[in-house]
């Protein structure tokens, strides 16, 4: 059977073969975060890059074999940005101002970078609001870097078509260099 350029080769476990090897996944250790108008330095970790479409169940009278599953509203997890504590108090100041009623929502972008520091994929988030700040844990018997984190509630994620096109081109060009 041929579909999308792939051929099924009969084998006990089944093997997919194509004219070109599969695209290698991107590594996630090289990334950047841009927060509209904030100078914050580099982040060491970003979590919460996720969205989910809720499902609403609808039982139809007389239909006992299944329950209709209808798409509900989308929800987005809070983003958590972590980085080494420095003398810049930008994240703390944004959180502090918000906690005292001076609310300033910000848009931002999380960019996945290649080895040359060029973005290969990115996600935009909009109308972010700091909802939790966490400072470093202190331990006199450790020489670890102090980590500051900021949790952001936001109104949605977007993977722009330009991001998807750049990612595809990066993947294809990596194949060409093999």
PDB file of C-alpha atoms in Angstrom:
ATOM      1  CA  UNK A   1       0.000   0.000   0.000  1.00  0.00           C
ATOM      2  CA  UNK A   2       1.364   3.421  -0.915  1.00  0.00           C
ATOM      3  CA  UNK A   3       0.286   6.533   0.927  1.00  0.00           C
ATOM      4  CA  UNK A   4       2.023   9.914   1.178  1.00  0.00           C
ATOM      5  CA  UNK A   5       5.205   8.476  -0.323  1.00  0.00           C
ATOM      6  CA  UNK A   6       5.495   5.714   2.277  1.00  0.00           C
ATOM      7  CA  UNK A   7       5.362   2.021   1.530  1.00  0.00           C
ATOM      8  CA  UNK A   8       4.395  -0.756   3.896  1.00  0.00           C
ATOM      9  CA  UNK A   9       6.925  -3.571   3.787  1.00  0.00           C
ATOM     10  CA  UNK A  10       5.624  -6.836   5.134  1.00  0.00           C
ATOM     11  CA  UNK A  11       7.556  -7.838   8.217  1.00  0.00           C
ATOM     12  CA  UNK A  12       6.607  -9.359  11.559  1.00  0.00           C
ATOM     13  CA  UNK A  13       6.883  -6.036  13.388  1.00  0.00           C
ATOM     14  CA  UNK A  14       6.074  -3.929  10.318  1.00  0.00           C
ATOM     15  CA  UNK A  15       8.498  -1.439   8.848  1.00  0.00           C
ATOM     16  CA  UNK A  16       7.814   1.922   7.246  1.00  0.00           C
ATOM     17  CA  UNK A  17      10.251   2.812   4.509  1.00  0.00           C
ATOM     18  CA  UNK A  18      10.398   5.871   2.316  1.00  0.00           C
ATOM     19  CA  UNK A  19      12.653   7.424  -0.253  1.00  0.00           C
ATOM     20  CA  UNK A  20      14.161   9.631   2.455  1.00  0.00           C
ATOM     21  CA  UNK A  21      14.889   8.881   6.110  1.00  0.00           C
ATOM     22  CA  UNK A  22      12.472  10.396   8.652  1.00  0.00           C
ATOM     23  CA  UNK A  23      13.020  13.924   9.901  1.00  0.00           C
ATOM     24  CA  UNK A  24      15.115  14.108  13.052  1.00  0.00           C
ATOM     25  CA  UNK A  25      13.392  15.709  16.034  1.00  0.00           C
ATOM     26  CA  UNK A  26      14.618  19.091  17.231  1.00  0.00           C
ATOM     27  CA  UNK A  27      16.599  19.244  20.485  1.00  0.00           C
ATOM     28  CA  UNK A  28      14.992  21.354  23.201  1.00  0.00           C
ATOM     29  CA  UNK A  29      17.972  22.693  25.140  1.00  0.00           C
ATOM     30  CA  UNK A  30      18.488  25.679  22.837  1.00  0.00           C
ATOM     31  CA  UNK A  31      15.649  28.214  23.098  1.00  0.00           C
ATOM     32  CA  UNK A  32      14.856  31.851  23.729  1.00  0.00           C
ATOM     33  CA  UNK A  33      11.916  33.701  25.252  1.00  0.00           C
ATOM     34  CA  UNK A  34      10.880  37.178  24.208  1.00  0.00           C
ATOM     35  CA  UNK A  35       8.574  39.117  26.519  1.00  0.00           C
ATOM     36  CA  UNK A  36       7.251  42.297  25.003  1.00  0.00           C
ATOM     37  CA  UNK A  37       9.473  45.078  26.213  1.00  0.00           C
ATOM     38  CA  UNK A  38      11.114  43.233  29.136  1.00  0.00           C
ATOM     39  CA  UNK A  39      14.846  42.770  29.528  1.00  0.00           C
ATOM     40  CA  UNK A  40      15.198  39.526  31.492  1.00  0.00           C
ATOM     41  CA  UNK A  41      18.218  37.615  30.209  1.00  0.00           C
ATOM     42  CA  UNK A  42      18.125  33.981  29.159  1.00  0.00           C
ATOM     43  CA  UNK A  43      15.800  31.393  30.612  1.00  0.00           C
ATOM     44  CA  UNK A  44      17.024  27.954  31.665  1.00  0.00           C
ATOM     45  CA  UNK A  45      13.633  26.260  31.516  1.00  0.00           C
ATOM     46  CA  UNK A  46      10.152  26.847  30.129  1.00  0.00           C
ATOM     47  CA  UNK A  47       7.250  24.560  31.011  1.00  0.00           C
ATOM     48  CA  UNK A  48       3.531  24.656  30.374  1.00  0.00           C
ATOM     49  CA  UNK A  49       3.631  24.921  26.593  1.00  0.00           C
ATOM     50  CA  UNK A  50       0.359  23.054  26.193  1.00  0.00           C
ATOM     51  CA  UNK A  51      -3.261  23.485  25.162  1.00  0.00           C
ATOM     52  CA  UNK A  52      -6.251  21.218  25.425  1.00  0.00           C
ATOM     53  CA  UNK A  53      -9.676  21.124  23.819  1.00  0.00           C
ATOM     54  CA  UNK A  54     -12.305  20.129  26.353  1.00  0.00           C
ATOM     55  CA  UNK A  55     -14.861  17.478  25.461  1.00  0.00           C
ATOM     56  CA  UNK A  56     -18.533  17.746  26.304  1.00  0.00           C
ATOM     57  CA  UNK A  57     -20.598  14.584  26.374  1.00  0.00           C
ATOM     58  CA  UNK A  58     -24.093  14.538  24.933  1.00  0.00           C
ATOM     59  CA  UNK A  59     -26.404  11.579  25.482  1.00  0.00           C
ATOM     60  CA  UNK A  60     -28.948  11.163  22.743  1.00  0.00           C
ATOM     61  CA  UNK A  61     -32.273   9.622  23.749  1.00  0.00           C
ATOM     62  CA  UNK A  62     -32.678   6.082  22.429  1.00  0.00           C
ATOM     63  CA  UNK A  63     -28.973   5.731  21.577  1.00  0.00           C
ATOM     64  CA  UNK A  64     -27.413   3.465  24.174  1.00  0.00           C
ATOM     65  CA  UNK A  65     -24.354   2.269  22.269  1.00  0.00           C
ATOM     66  CA  UNK A  66     -22.305   5.431  22.632  1.00  0.00           C
ATOM     67  CA  UNK A  67     -22.225   8.980  23.925  1.00  0.00           C
ATOM     68  CA  UNK A  68     -21.624  11.864  21.515  1.00  0.00           C
ATOM     69  CA  UNK A  69     -18.352  13.635  22.252  1.00  0.00           C
ATOM     70  CA  UNK A  70     -18.433  17.276  21.186  1.00  0.00           C
ATOM     71  CA  UNK A  71     -15.520  19.708  21.216  1.00  0.00           C
ATOM     72  CA  UNK A  72     -15.727  22.258  23.991  1.00  0.00           C
ATOM     73  CA  UNK A  73     -13.629  25.320  24.732  1.00  0.00           C
ATOM     74  CA  UNK A  74      -9.846  25.271  24.522  1.00  0.00           C
ATOM     75  CA  UNK A  75      -7.827  25.795  27.682  1.00  0.00           C
ATOM     76  CA  UNK A  76      -4.170  26.689  28.059  1.00  0.00           C
ATOM     77  CA  UNK A  77      -1.798  25.731  30.845  1.00  0.00           C
ATOM     78  CA  UNK A  78       0.115  28.451  32.636  1.00  0.00           C
ATOM     79  CA  UNK A  79       3.635  29.003  31.348  1.00  0.00           C
ATOM     80  CA  UNK A  80       6.435  28.803  33.899  1.00  0.00           C
ATOM     81  CA  UNK A  81       9.657  30.628  33.015  1.00  0.00           C
ATOM     82  CA  UNK A  82      12.783  29.853  35.067  1.00  0.00           C
ATOM     83  CA  UNK A  83      16.204  31.427  35.008  1.00  0.00           C
ATOM     84  CA  UNK A  84      19.208  32.108  37.178  1.00  0.00           C
ATOM     85  CA  UNK A  85      18.678  35.000  39.576  1.00  0.00           C
ATOM     86  CA  UNK A  86      20.657  38.097  38.573  1.00  0.00           C
ATOM     87  CA  UNK A  87      20.724  41.742  39.609  1.00  0.00           C
ATOM     88  CA  UNK A  88      17.936  42.484  37.085  1.00  0.00           C
ATOM     89  CA  UNK A  89      14.610  42.598  38.945  1.00  0.00           C
ATOM     90  CA  UNK A  90      12.431  42.779  35.845  1.00  0.00           C
ATOM     91  CA  UNK A  91      10.280  39.706  36.522  1.00  0.00           C
ATOM     92  CA  UNK A  92       9.829  40.554  40.195  1.00  0.00           C
ATOM     93  CA  UNK A  93       8.866  44.141  39.344  1.00  0.00           C
ATOM     94  CA  UNK A  94       6.249  42.993  36.807  1.00  0.00           C
ATOM     95  CA  UNK A  95       4.759  40.547  39.316  1.00  0.00           C
ATOM     96  CA  UNK A  96       4.863  43.081  42.165  1.00  0.00           C
ATOM     97  CA  UNK A  97       3.150  45.758  40.080  1.00  0.00           C
ATOM     98  CA  UNK A  98       0.448  43.268  39.060  1.00  0.00           C
ATOM     99  CA  UNK A  99      -0.106  42.155  42.655  1.00  0.00           C
ATOM    100  CA  UNK A 100      -0.688  45.804  43.594  1.00  0.00           C
ATOM    101  CA  UNK A 101      -3.216  46.503  40.849  1.00  0.00           C
ATOM    102  CA  UNK A 102      -0.981  47.950  38.129  1.00  0.00           C
ATOM    103  CA  UNK A 103      -1.863  45.271  35.612  1.00  0.00           C
ATOM    104  CA  UNK A 104       0.091  45.201  32.374  1.00  0.00           C
ATOM    105  CA  UNK A 105      -0.520  42.197  30.148  1.00  0.00           C
ATOM    106  CA  UNK A 106       2.238  41.261  27.736  1.00  0.00           C
ATOM    107  CA  UNK A 107       2.564  39.169  24.619  1.00  0.00           C
ATOM    108  CA  UNK A 108       5.544  36.924  24.104  1.00  0.00           C
ATOM    109  CA  UNK A 109       7.219  34.305  21.984  1.00  0.00           C
ATOM    110  CA  UNK A 110       8.995  31.072  22.858  1.00  0.00           C
ATOM    111  CA  UNK A 111      11.527  30.217  20.145  1.00  0.00           C
ATOM    112  CA  UNK A 112      13.255  26.903  19.569  1.00  0.00           C
ATOM    113  CA  UNK A 113      16.741  27.581  18.180  1.00  0.00           C
ATOM    114  CA  UNK A 114      19.090  25.469  16.097  1.00  0.00           C
ATOM    115  CA  UNK A 115      22.813  25.061  16.795  1.00  0.00           C
ATOM    116  CA  UNK A 116      23.516  28.405  15.045  1.00  0.00           C
ATOM    117  CA  UNK A 117      21.007  30.235  17.345  1.00  0.00           C
ATOM    118  CA  UNK A 118      18.507  30.651  14.476  1.00  0.00           C
ATOM    119  CA  UNK A 119      14.815  30.123  15.302  1.00  0.00           C
ATOM    120  CA  UNK A 120      13.470  26.942  13.717  1.00  0.00           C
ATOM    121  CA  UNK A 121      10.032  27.009  15.360  1.00  0.00           C
ATOM    122  CA  UNK A 122       8.170  29.337  17.679  1.00  0.00           C
ATOM    123  CA  UNK A 123       4.953  29.765  19.628  1.00  0.00           C
ATOM    124  CA  UNK A 124       3.317  33.070  20.447  1.00  0.00           C
ATOM    125  CA  UNK A 125       1.310  33.605  23.613  1.00  0.00           C
ATOM    126  CA  UNK A 126      -0.946  36.586  24.171  1.00  0.00           C
ATOM    127  CA  UNK A 127      -2.083  38.755  27.043  1.00  0.00           C
ATOM    128  CA  UNK A 128       0.129  37.109  29.650  1.00  0.00           C
ATOM    129  CA  UNK A 129      -0.340  38.073  33.254  1.00  0.00           C
ATOM    130  CA  UNK A 130       2.093  37.116  36.034  1.00  0.00           C
ATOM    131  CA  UNK A 131       0.251  35.038  38.632  1.00  0.00           C
ATOM    132  CA  UNK A 132       3.095  33.576  40.703  1.00  0.00           C
ATOM    133  CA  UNK A 133       6.699  34.497  41.372  1.00  0.00           C
ATOM    134  CA  UNK A 134       9.058  32.075  43.084  1.00  0.00           C
ATOM    135  CA  UNK A 135      12.454  33.087  44.378  1.00  0.00           C
ATOM    136  CA  UNK A 136      15.516  30.928  44.995  1.00  0.00           C
ATOM    137  CA  UNK A 137      15.783  28.247  47.665  1.00  0.00           C
ATOM    138  CA  UNK A 138      18.655  28.980  50.045  1.00  0.00           C
ATOM    139  CA  UNK A 139      20.944  26.202  51.229  1.00  0.00           C
ATOM    140  CA  UNK A 140      24.295  26.930  52.904  1.00  0.00           C
ATOM    141  CA  UNK A 141      25.656  23.475  52.019  1.00  0.00           C
ATOM    142  CA  UNK A 142      25.110  23.921  48.278  1.00  0.00           C
ATOM    143  CA  UNK A 143      26.767  25.981  45.573  1.00  0.00           C
ATOM    144  CA  UNK A 144      23.873  25.844  43.113  1.00  0.00           C
ATOM    145  CA  UNK A 145      22.692  28.830  41.108  1.00  0.00           C
ATOM    146  CA  UNK A 146      19.683  30.622  42.590  1.00  0.00           C
ATOM    147  CA  UNK A 147      16.641  30.125  40.348  1.00  0.00           C
ATOM    148  CA  UNK A 148      13.809  32.619  39.934  1.00  0.00           C
ATOM    149  CA  UNK A 149      10.563  31.588  38.246  1.00  0.00           C
ATOM    150  CA  UNK A 150       7.540  33.439  36.987  1.00  0.00           C
ATOM    151  CA  UNK A 151       4.239  31.756  36.200  1.00  0.00           C
ATOM    152  CA  UNK A 152       2.139  33.379  33.504  1.00  0.00           C
ATOM    153  CA  UNK A 153      -1.556  32.933  32.842  1.00  0.00           C
ATOM    154  CA  UNK A 154      -2.306  33.760  29.210  1.00  0.00           C
ATOM    155  CA  UNK A 155      -5.133  33.818  26.715  1.00  0.00           C
ATOM    156  CA  UNK A 156      -3.826  31.420  24.112  1.00  0.00           C
ATOM    157  CA  UNK A 157      -1.000  29.884  22.133  1.00  0.00           C
ATOM    158  CA  UNK A 158      -0.393  30.131  18.432  1.00  0.00           C
ATOM    159  CA  UNK A 159       2.117  28.355  16.195  1.00  0.00           C
ATOM    160  CA  UNK A 160       2.150  30.773  13.245  1.00  0.00           C
ATOM    161  CA  UNK A 161       2.249  29.351   9.722  1.00  0.00           C
ATOM    162  CA  UNK A 162       5.623  31.061   9.234  1.00  0.00           C
ATOM    163  CA  UNK A 163       6.957  29.066  12.205  1.00  0.00           C
ATOM    164  CA  UNK A 164       5.641  25.826  10.752  1.00  0.00           C
ATOM    165  CA  UNK A 165       7.149  26.615   7.334  1.00  0.00           C
ATOM    166  CA  UNK A 166      10.551  27.473   8.835  1.00  0.00           C
ATOM    167  CA  UNK A 167      10.489  24.235  10.864  1.00  0.00           C
ATOM    168  CA  UNK A 168       9.692  22.201   7.748  1.00  0.00           C
ATOM    169  CA  UNK A 169      12.468  23.887   5.759  1.00  0.00           C
ATOM    170  CA  UNK A 170      14.939  23.324   8.617  1.00  0.00           C
ATOM    171  CA  UNK A 171      13.995  19.650   8.735  1.00  0.00           C
ATOM    172  CA  UNK A 172      14.293  19.229   4.973  1.00  0.00           C
ATOM    173  CA  UNK A 173      17.658  21.023   4.874  1.00  0.00           C
ATOM    174  CA  UNK A 174      18.945  18.738   7.661  1.00  0.00           C
ATOM    175  CA  UNK A 175      17.979  15.771   5.488  1.00  0.00           C
ATOM    176  CA  UNK A 176      19.868  17.205   2.520  1.00  0.00           C
ATOM    177  CA  UNK A 177      23.087  17.433   4.572  1.00  0.00           C
ATOM    178  CA  UNK A 178      23.013  13.793   5.680  1.00  0.00           C
TER     179      UNK A 178
END
